[in-house]
Amino acid sequence: MMFSNIVILTGAGISAESGLQTFRASDGLWEGHRVEDVATPEAFARNPALVHQFYDARRERLGEVEPNAAHVALARLDAEWPGELLIVTQNVDDLHERAGAQRLLHMHGELTSGWCLGCNARFGWSEAMGEAAQCPACETVGRVRPDIVWFGEMPYQMERIEAALMDADLFVSIGTSGAVYPAAGFVQTAAYCGAHTLEINLEPSQGSMFFAERRCGLAGEEVPKWVGEVLGYSDHSSPISL
Ligand code: APR
């Protein structure tokens, strides 16, 4: 199969070996919290202090972790792949960019970004945010929230993602449980539009059956292996077997 346009979807599993927790632990809690208590607009309206505390802790944690071999391999693929490529991450950590990835889009927002509900500005944010945060654009205090897409909100850049999926001839999903839409449906869009589809995950995900090919294992091992295979065939005139 020949291909040149690649779309890669990543989820929490790609950052697990860096030391960041995935979301769907067996007890159904997310770092001890119910999702509805920390990751919805209603939760923020009800208890902004708790929501800020949750995201402040996660932002602080970024300073203690490093990109792993999977992030590094994808950054290498991004740098060396001559065709179209888009890494769509559901992750709000900054490990893809710290590894050097550039063709990257954060569909669920970023921990290192703030959003002012007063003036609608978005801006980089590296410290604790808290309820007393001041917007650097309009200087209003108390209306800055984490620039994170919460449950019930629309993920970012969906039009660009849909267009890339429709043009893709290879779609790869890495480290995601396939439990959260719309990302969980990307495999079907890509396959419908003719792409080969590959899942790389520790275990078969909820959407595993939609993929033409599956590789089970640690992202830190499987992703560098896969990238090596793909770059080994980066001469598009050669047929490649996936
Ligand atoms: N290598 C590969 N896969 C792994 C690894 C690893 N080292 N560790 C865990 N996984 C897999 C798990 O088996 C699981 O299928 O990664 C997946 C992580 O799934 P989730 O915790 O559900 O994370 P994700 O799919 O990214 O969640 C999607 O849900 O909570 C919301 O907005 C949040 O972006 C998040 C979205």
mmCIF file of C-alpha atoms and ligand atoms in Angstrom:
data_model
loop_
_atom_site.group_PDB
_atom_site.id
_atom_site.type_symbol
_atom_site.label_atom_id
_atom_site.label_comp_id
_atom_site.label_asym_id
_atom_site.label_seq_id
_atom_site.Cartn_x
_atom_site.Cartn_y
_atom_site.Cartn_z
ATOM 1 C CA MET A 1 0.000 0.000 0.000
ATOM 2 C CA MET A 2 1.345 3.453 -0.901
ATOM 3 C CA PHE A 3 0.609 6.458 1.242
ATOM 4 C CA SER A 4 1.711 10.024 1.759
ATOM 5 C CA ASN A 5 -0.885 11.702 3.988
ATOM 6 C CA ILE A 6 -0.724 10.633 7.620
ATOM 7 C CA VAL A 7 -3.013 11.595 10.503
ATOM 8 C CA ILE A 8 -2.024 10.458 13.993
ATOM 9 C CA LEU A 9 -4.365 10.635 16.973
ATOM 10 C CA THR A 10 -2.794 10.392 20.414
ATOM 11 C CA GLY A 11 -4.297 9.982 23.875
ATOM 12 C CA ALA A 12 -3.230 9.687 27.482
ATOM 13 C CA GLY A 13 -1.529 6.323 26.896
ATOM 14 C CA ILE A 14 1.326 7.972 24.985
ATOM 15 C CA SER A 15 2.227 10.034 28.055
ATOM 16 C CA ALA A 16 1.821 7.195 30.572
ATOM 17 C CA GLU A 17 5.471 6.141 30.391
ATOM 18 C CA SER A 18 6.463 9.760 31.110
ATOM 19 C CA GLY A 19 4.649 9.410 34.422
ATOM 20 C CA LEU A 20 1.328 11.107 33.660
ATOM 21 C CA GLN A 21 -1.765 9.189 34.704
ATOM 22 C CA THR A 22 -4.277 8.039 32.120
ATOM 23 C CA PHE A 23 -7.932 8.922 32.749
ATOM 24 C CA ARG A 24 -9.915 5.756 32.903
ATOM 25 C CA ALA A 25 -8.587 4.009 35.981
ATOM 26 C CA SER A 26 -10.388 0.874 37.102
ATOM 27 C CA ASP A 27 -12.130 2.747 39.946
ATOM 28 C CA GLY A 28 -13.661 5.163 37.409
ATOM 29 C CA LEU A 29 -12.006 8.119 39.114
ATOM 30 C CA TRP A 30 -9.625 10.633 37.614
ATOM 31 C CA GLU A 31 -6.867 11.344 40.111
ATOM 32 C CA GLY A 32 -9.424 10.785 42.841
ATOM 33 C CA HIS A 33 -12.172 12.933 41.297
ATOM 34 C CA ARG A 34 -15.322 12.160 39.398
ATOM 35 C CA VAL A 35 -15.079 13.651 35.908
ATOM 36 C CA GLU A 36 -18.282 15.665 36.480
ATOM 37 C CA ASP A 37 -16.654 17.366 39.476
ATOM 38 C CA VAL A 38 -13.625 18.709 37.631
ATOM 39 C CA ALA A 39 -14.070 18.571 33.853
ATOM 40 C CA THR A 40 -17.381 20.205 33.002
ATOM 41 C CA PRO A 41 -18.433 23.867 32.680
ATOM 42 C CA GLU A 42 -21.043 23.149 35.385
ATOM 43 C CA ALA A 43 -18.320 22.003 37.772
ATOM 44 C CA PHE A 44 -16.406 25.226 37.137
ATOM 45 C CA ALA A 45 -19.503 27.341 37.786
ATOM 46 C CA ARG A 46 -20.276 25.378 40.971
ATOM 47 C CA ASN A 47 -16.806 25.087 42.468
ATOM 48 C CA PRO A 48 -14.129 27.050 40.575
ATOM 49 C CA ALA A 49 -11.638 26.619 43.417
ATOM 50 C CA LEU A 50 -11.719 22.818 43.105
ATOM 51 C CA VAL A 51 -11.425 22.910 39.314
ATOM 52 C CA HIS A 52 -8.513 25.361 39.464
ATOM 53 C CA GLN A 53 -6.822 23.230 42.120
ATOM 54 C CA PHE A 54 -7.150 20.139 39.916
ATOM 55 C CA TYR A 55 -5.679 21.799 36.806
ATOM 56 C CA ASP A 56 -3.056 23.774 38.755
ATOM 57 C CA ALA A 57 -1.750 20.471 40.138
ATOM 58 C CA ARG A 58 -1.640 18.922 36.683
ATOM 59 C CA ARG A 59 0.105 21.996 35.229
ATOM 60 C CA GLU A 60 2.698 21.867 38.012
ATOM 61 C CA ARG A 61 3.279 18.175 37.276
ATOM 62 C CA LEU A 62 4.405 19.043 33.742
ATOM 63 C CA GLY A 63 7.613 20.415 35.246
ATOM 64 C CA GLU A 64 8.419 16.995 36.686
ATOM 65 C CA VAL A 65 8.020 14.878 33.548
ATOM 66 C CA GLU A 66 9.805 14.513 30.225
ATOM 67 C CA PRO A 67 8.757 13.359 26.753
ATOM 68 C CA ASN A 68 9.325 9.628 26.257
ATOM 69 C CA ALA A 69 10.532 7.562 23.307
ATOM 70 C CA ALA A 70 7.085 7.625 21.670
ATOM 71 C CA HIS A 71 6.886 11.446 21.671
ATOM 72 C CA VAL A 72 10.450 11.626 20.350
ATOM 73 C CA ALA A 73 9.720 9.128 17.564
ATOM 74 C CA LEU A 74 6.632 11.061 16.414
ATOM 75 C CA ALA A 75 8.622 14.315 16.431
ATOM 76 C CA ARG A 76 11.217 12.598 14.240
ATOM 77 C CA LEU A 77 8.489 11.396 11.884
ATOM 78 C CA ASP A 78 7.098 14.940 11.750
ATOM 79 C CA ALA A 79 10.533 16.348 10.917
ATOM 80 C CA GLU A 80 11.392 13.757 8.286
ATOM 81 C CA TRP A 81 8.108 12.804 6.649
ATOM 82 C CA PRO A 82 7.950 14.540 3.259
ATOM 83 C CA GLY A 83 4.192 14.164 2.812
ATOM 84 C CA GLU A 84 1.281 15.661 4.714
ATOM 85 C CA LEU A 85 1.196 14.833 8.402
ATOM 86 C CA LEU A 86 -0.939 15.989 11.314
ATOM 87 C CA ILE A 87 -0.644 14.882 14.936
ATOM 88 C CA VAL A 88 -3.983 15.433 16.661
ATOM 89 C CA THR A 89 -3.612 15.010 20.384
ATOM 90 C CA GLN A 90 -6.335 14.718 22.976
ATOM 91 C CA ASN A 91 -3.693 15.350 25.599
ATOM 92 C CA VAL A 92 -3.470 18.666 27.390
ATOM 93 C CA ASP A 93 0.165 18.106 28.381
ATOM 94 C CA ASP A 94 2.983 19.681 26.358
ATOM 95 C CA LEU A 95 5.115 16.580 25.787
ATOM 96 C CA HIS A 96 4.645 16.386 21.995
ATOM 97 C CA GLU A 97 5.908 19.934 21.486
ATOM 98 C CA ARG A 98 8.708 19.510 24.018
ATOM 99 C CA ALA A 99 9.862 16.518 21.956
ATOM 100 C CA GLY A 100 9.900 18.803 18.904
ATOM 101 C CA ALA A 101 6.635 18.017 17.096
ATOM 102 C CA GLN A 102 5.393 20.932 14.998
ATOM 103 C CA ARG A 103 2.520 19.680 12.874
ATOM 104 C CA LEU A 104 0.477 19.294 16.038
ATOM 105 C CA LEU A 105 -2.984 20.266 17.164
ATOM 106 C CA HIS A 106 -4.414 20.067 20.711
ATOM 107 C CA MET A 107 -8.069 19.229 20.180
ATOM 108 C CA HIS A 108 -8.864 19.226 23.927
ATOM 109 C CA GLY A 109 -6.893 22.382 24.764
ATOM 110 C CA GLU A 110 -3.684 22.839 26.717
ATOM 111 C CA LEU A 111 -2.692 23.072 30.369
ATOM 112 C CA THR A 112 -0.235 25.809 29.441
ATOM 113 C CA SER A 113 -2.937 28.066 28.054
ATOM 114 C CA GLY A 114 -5.506 30.305 29.742
ATOM 115 C CA TRP A 115 -8.789 31.675 28.413
ATOM 116 C CA CYS A 116 -10.470 34.852 29.633
ATOM 117 C CA LEU A 117 -14.231 34.569 29.744
ATOM 118 C CA GLY A 118 -14.382 38.363 29.982
ATOM 119 C CA CYS A 119 -12.651 39.336 26.717
ATOM 120 C CA ASN A 120 -12.300 35.889 25.059
ATOM 121 C CA ALA A 121 -8.491 36.177 24.771
ATOM 122 C CA ARG A 122 -6.310 33.076 24.990
ATOM 123 C CA PHE A 123 -2.735 33.297 26.260
ATOM 124 C CA GLY A 124 0.150 31.196 27.497
ATOM 125 C CA TRP A 125 0.026 30.301 31.204
ATOM 126 C CA SER A 126 2.733 28.472 33.116
ATOM 127 C CA GLU A 127 2.045 29.205 36.799
ATOM 128 C CA ALA A 128 -0.838 28.308 39.103
ATOM 129 C CA MET A 129 -4.039 29.943 37.857
ATOM 130 C CA GLY A 130 -6.498 29.993 40.749
ATOM 131 C CA GLU A 131 -9.588 32.143 41.118
ATOM 132 C CA ALA A 132 -7.584 35.362 41.436
ATOM 133 C CA ALA A 133 -5.895 35.046 38.035
ATOM 134 C CA GLN A 134 -5.775 38.270 36.036
ATOM 135 C CA CYS A 135 -6.258 38.338 32.284
ATOM 136 C CA PRO A 136 -3.097 39.736 30.650
ATOM 137 C CA ALA A 137 -5.210 41.173 27.818
ATOM 138 C CA CYS A 138 -8.119 42.993 29.551
ATOM 139 C CA GLU A 139 -6.706 42.850 33.109
ATOM 140 C CA THR A 140 -9.997 41.574 34.553
ATOM 141 C CA VAL A 141 -9.526 39.433 37.651
ATOM 142 C CA GLY A 142 -11.453 36.205 38.277
ATOM 143 C CA ARG A 143 -12.632 35.370 34.766
ATOM 144 C CA VAL A 144 -9.660 33.327 33.586
ATOM 145 C CA ARG A 145 -10.232 29.593 33.184
ATOM 146 C CA PRO A 146 -7.986 26.748 32.022
ATOM 147 C CA ASP A 147 -8.048 26.572 28.213
ATOM 148 C CA ILE A 148 -9.257 22.981 28.339
ATOM 149 C CA VAL A 149 -12.166 21.479 26.404
ATOM 150 C CA TRP A 150 -14.478 20.084 29.060
ATOM 151 C CA PHE A 151 -17.210 17.494 28.622
ATOM 152 C CA GLY A 152 -20.118 19.097 26.805
ATOM 153 C CA GLU A 153 -17.844 21.569 24.961
ATOM 154 C CA MET A 154 -16.784 21.492 21.310
ATOM 155 C CA PRO A 155 -13.219 20.255 20.661
ATOM 156 C CA TYR A 156 -10.926 22.683 18.865
ATOM 157 C CA GLN A 157 -10.236 22.812 15.114
ATOM 158 C CA MET A 158 -12.713 20.125 14.119
ATOM 159 C CA GLU A 159 -12.964 21.426 10.545
ATOM 160 C CA ARG A 160 -9.219 21.153 10.041
ATOM 161 C CA ILE A 161 -9.207 17.672 11.584
ATOM 162 C CA GLU A 162 -12.104 16.464 9.416
ATOM 163 C CA ALA A 163 -10.364 17.765 6.283
ATOM 164 C CA ALA A 164 -7.122 15.997 7.223
ATOM 165 C CA LEU A 165 -8.986 12.751 7.924
ATOM 166 C CA MET A 166 -10.717 12.899 4.563
ATOM 167 C CA ASP A 167 -7.350 13.357 2.808
ATOM 168 C CA ALA A 168 -5.488 10.783 4.896
ATOM 169 C CA ASP A 169 -4.301 7.524 3.455
ATOM 170 C CA LEU A 170 -2.951 6.349 6.797
ATOM 171 C CA PHE A 171 -4.637 6.944 10.159
ATOM 172 C CA VAL A 172 -2.868 5.851 13.334
ATOM 173 C CA SER A 173 -4.363 5.958 16.821
ATOM 174 C CA ILE A 174 -1.941 5.735 19.751
ATOM 175 C CA GLY A 175 -2.691 5.312 23.459
ATOM 176 C CA THR A 176 -6.360 6.185 23.526
ATOM 177 C CA SER A 177 -9.246 4.160 24.915
ATOM 178 C CA GLY A 178 -11.669 5.160 22.154
ATOM 179 C CA ALA A 179 -14.197 6.112 24.817
ATOM 180 C CA VAL A 180 -14.635 9.808 24.050
ATOM 181 C CA TYR A 181 -16.222 11.245 20.907
ATOM 182 C CA PRO A 182 -15.626 12.848 18.495
ATOM 183 C CA ALA A 183 -12.035 11.515 18.581
ATOM 184 C CA ALA A 184 -13.291 7.938 18.958
ATOM 185 C CA GLY A 185 -15.035 8.276 15.576
ATOM 186 C CA PHE A 186 -11.983 9.478 13.610
ATOM 187 C CA VAL A 187 -11.051 5.917 12.645
ATOM 188 C CA GLN A 188 -14.398 5.424 10.931
ATOM 189 C CA THR A 189 -14.153 8.702 9.018
ATOM 190 C CA ALA A 190 -10.624 7.917 7.870
ATOM 191 C CA ALA A 191 -11.473 4.342 6.881
ATOM 192 C CA TYR A 192 -14.611 5.460 5.054
ATOM 193 C CA CYS A 193 -12.484 7.913 3.066
ATOM 194 C CA GLY A 194 -10.048 5.159 2.102
ATOM 195 C CA ALA A 195 -7.256 5.317 4.691
ATOM 196 C CA HIS A 196 -5.453 2.316 6.099
ATOM 197 C CA THR A 197 -6.027 2.336 9.873
ATOM 198 C CA LEU A 198 -3.669 1.211 12.622
ATOM 199 C CA GLU A 199 -4.150 1.124 16.381
ATOM 200 C CA ILE A 200 -1.163 1.098 18.734
ATOM 201 C CA ASN A 201 -2.332 0.613 22.321
ATOM 202 C CA LEU A 202 -1.499 -1.320 25.443
ATOM 203 C CA GLU A 203 -4.674 -3.343 25.005
ATOM 204 C CA PRO A 204 -7.441 -3.427 22.398
ATOM 205 C CA SER A 205 -9.435 -0.197 22.785
ATOM 206 C CA GLN A 206 -13.219 0.093 22.759
ATOM 207 C CA GLY A 207 -13.037 0.872 19.028
ATOM 208 C CA SER A 208 -10.433 -1.736 18.175
ATOM 209 C CA MET A 209 -12.691 -3.562 15.749
ATOM 210 C CA PHE A 210 -12.780 -0.514 13.458
ATOM 211 C CA PHE A 211 -9.038 -0.711 12.760
ATOM 212 C CA ALA A 212 -7.591 -2.724 9.890
ATOM 213 C CA GLU A 213 -4.405 -3.360 11.879
ATOM 214 C CA ARG A 214 -3.658 -3.504 15.609
ATOM 215 C CA ARG A 215 -0.432 -3.560 17.551
ATOM 216 C CA CYS A 216 -0.601 -4.135 21.304
ATOM 217 C CA GLY A 217 2.213 -2.972 23.557
ATOM 218 C CA LEU A 218 3.855 -0.021 25.245
ATOM 219 C CA ALA A 219 3.810 3.157 23.176
ATOM 220 C CA GLY A 220 7.460 3.758 24.135
ATOM 221 C CA GLU A 221 8.401 0.544 22.338
ATOM 222 C CA GLU A 222 5.809 0.155 19.581
ATOM 223 C CA VAL A 223 5.813 3.748 18.287
ATOM 224 C CA PRO A 224 9.595 4.029 17.660
ATOM 225 C CA LYS A 225 9.434 0.617 15.939
ATOM 226 C CA TRP A 226 6.565 1.735 13.707
ATOM 227 C CA VAL A 227 8.175 5.101 12.895
ATOM 228 C CA GLY A 228 11.359 3.278 11.912
ATOM 229 C CA GLU A 229 9.373 1.127 9.506
ATOM 230 C CA VAL A 230 7.590 4.117 7.980
ATOM 231 C CA LEU A 231 10.726 6.224 7.538
ATOM 232 C CA GLY A 232 12.511 3.219 6.080
ATOM 233 C CA TYR A 233 10.005 3.434 3.251
ATOM 234 C CA SER A 234 9.865 7.194 2.933
ATOM 235 C CA ASP A 235 10.650 6.885 -0.771
ATOM 236 C CA HIS A 236 7.056 7.131 -1.984
ATOM 237 C CA SER A 237 7.802 5.381 -5.205
ATOM 238 C CA SER A 238 8.381 2.156 -3.286
ATOM 239 C CA PRO A 239 5.374 0.141 -2.349
ATOM 240 C CA ILE A 240 5.196 -0.293 1.391
ATOM 241 C CA SER A 241 3.522 -3.012 3.310
ATOM 242 C CA LEU A 242 1.974 -2.044 6.633
HETATM 243 N N1 APR B 1 1.317 2.566 25.885
HETATM 244 C C1 APR B 1 0.224 2.469 25.071
HETATM 245 N N2 APR B 1 -1.041 2.572 25.519
HETATM 246 C C2 APR B 1 -1.230 2.772 26.834
HETATM 247 C C3 APR B 1 -0.139 2.861 27.749
HETATM 248 C C4 APR B 1 1.183 2.752 27.219
HETATM 249 N N3 APR B 1 2.256 2.834 27.980
HETATM 250 N N4 APR B 1 -0.660 3.058 28.985
HETATM 251 C C5 APR B 1 -1.976 3.069 28.867
HETATM 252 N N5 APR B 1 -2.338 2.902 27.577
HETATM 253 C C6 APR B 1 -3.685 2.886 26.986
HETATM 254 C C7 APR B 1 -4.751 2.323 27.897
HETATM 255 O O1 APR B 1 -4.846 0.911 27.708
HETATM 256 C C8 APR B 1 -6.000 3.056 27.411
HETATM 257 O O2 APR B 1 -6.651 2.330 26.373
HETATM 258 O O3 APR B 1 -4.049 4.231 26.772
HETATM 259 C C9 APR B 1 -5.449 4.357 26.840
HETATM 260 C C10 APR B 1 -5.760 5.592 27.677
HETATM 261 O O4 APR B 1 -7.158 5.787 27.691
HETATM 262 P P1 APR B 1 -7.838 6.967 28.530
HETATM 263 O O5 APR B 1 -7.290 6.993 29.906
HETATM 264 O O6 APR B 1 -9.295 6.815 28.373
HETATM 265 O O7 APR B 1 -7.332 8.310 27.816
HETATM 266 P P2 APR B 1 -7.842 9.004 26.467
HETATM 267 O O8 APR B 1 -8.319 7.997 25.503
HETATM 268 O O9 APR B 1 -6.755 9.922 26.043
HETATM 269 O O10 APR B 1 -9.053 9.865 26.991
HETATM 270 C C11 APR B 1 -9.743 10.664 26.058
HETATM 271 O O11 APR B 1 -11.150 11.630 27.725
HETATM 272 O O12 APR B 1 -11.119 12.299 29.918
HETATM 273 C C12 APR B 1 -11.175 12.736 28.620
HETATM 274 O O13 APR B 1 -10.553 14.764 27.643
HETATM 275 C C13 APR B 1 -10.027 13.644 28.287
HETATM 276 O O14 APR B 1 -8.572 13.655 26.372
HETATM 277 C C14 APR B 1 -9.207 12.824 27.320
HETATM 278 C C15 APR B 1 -10.247 11.940 26.677
#
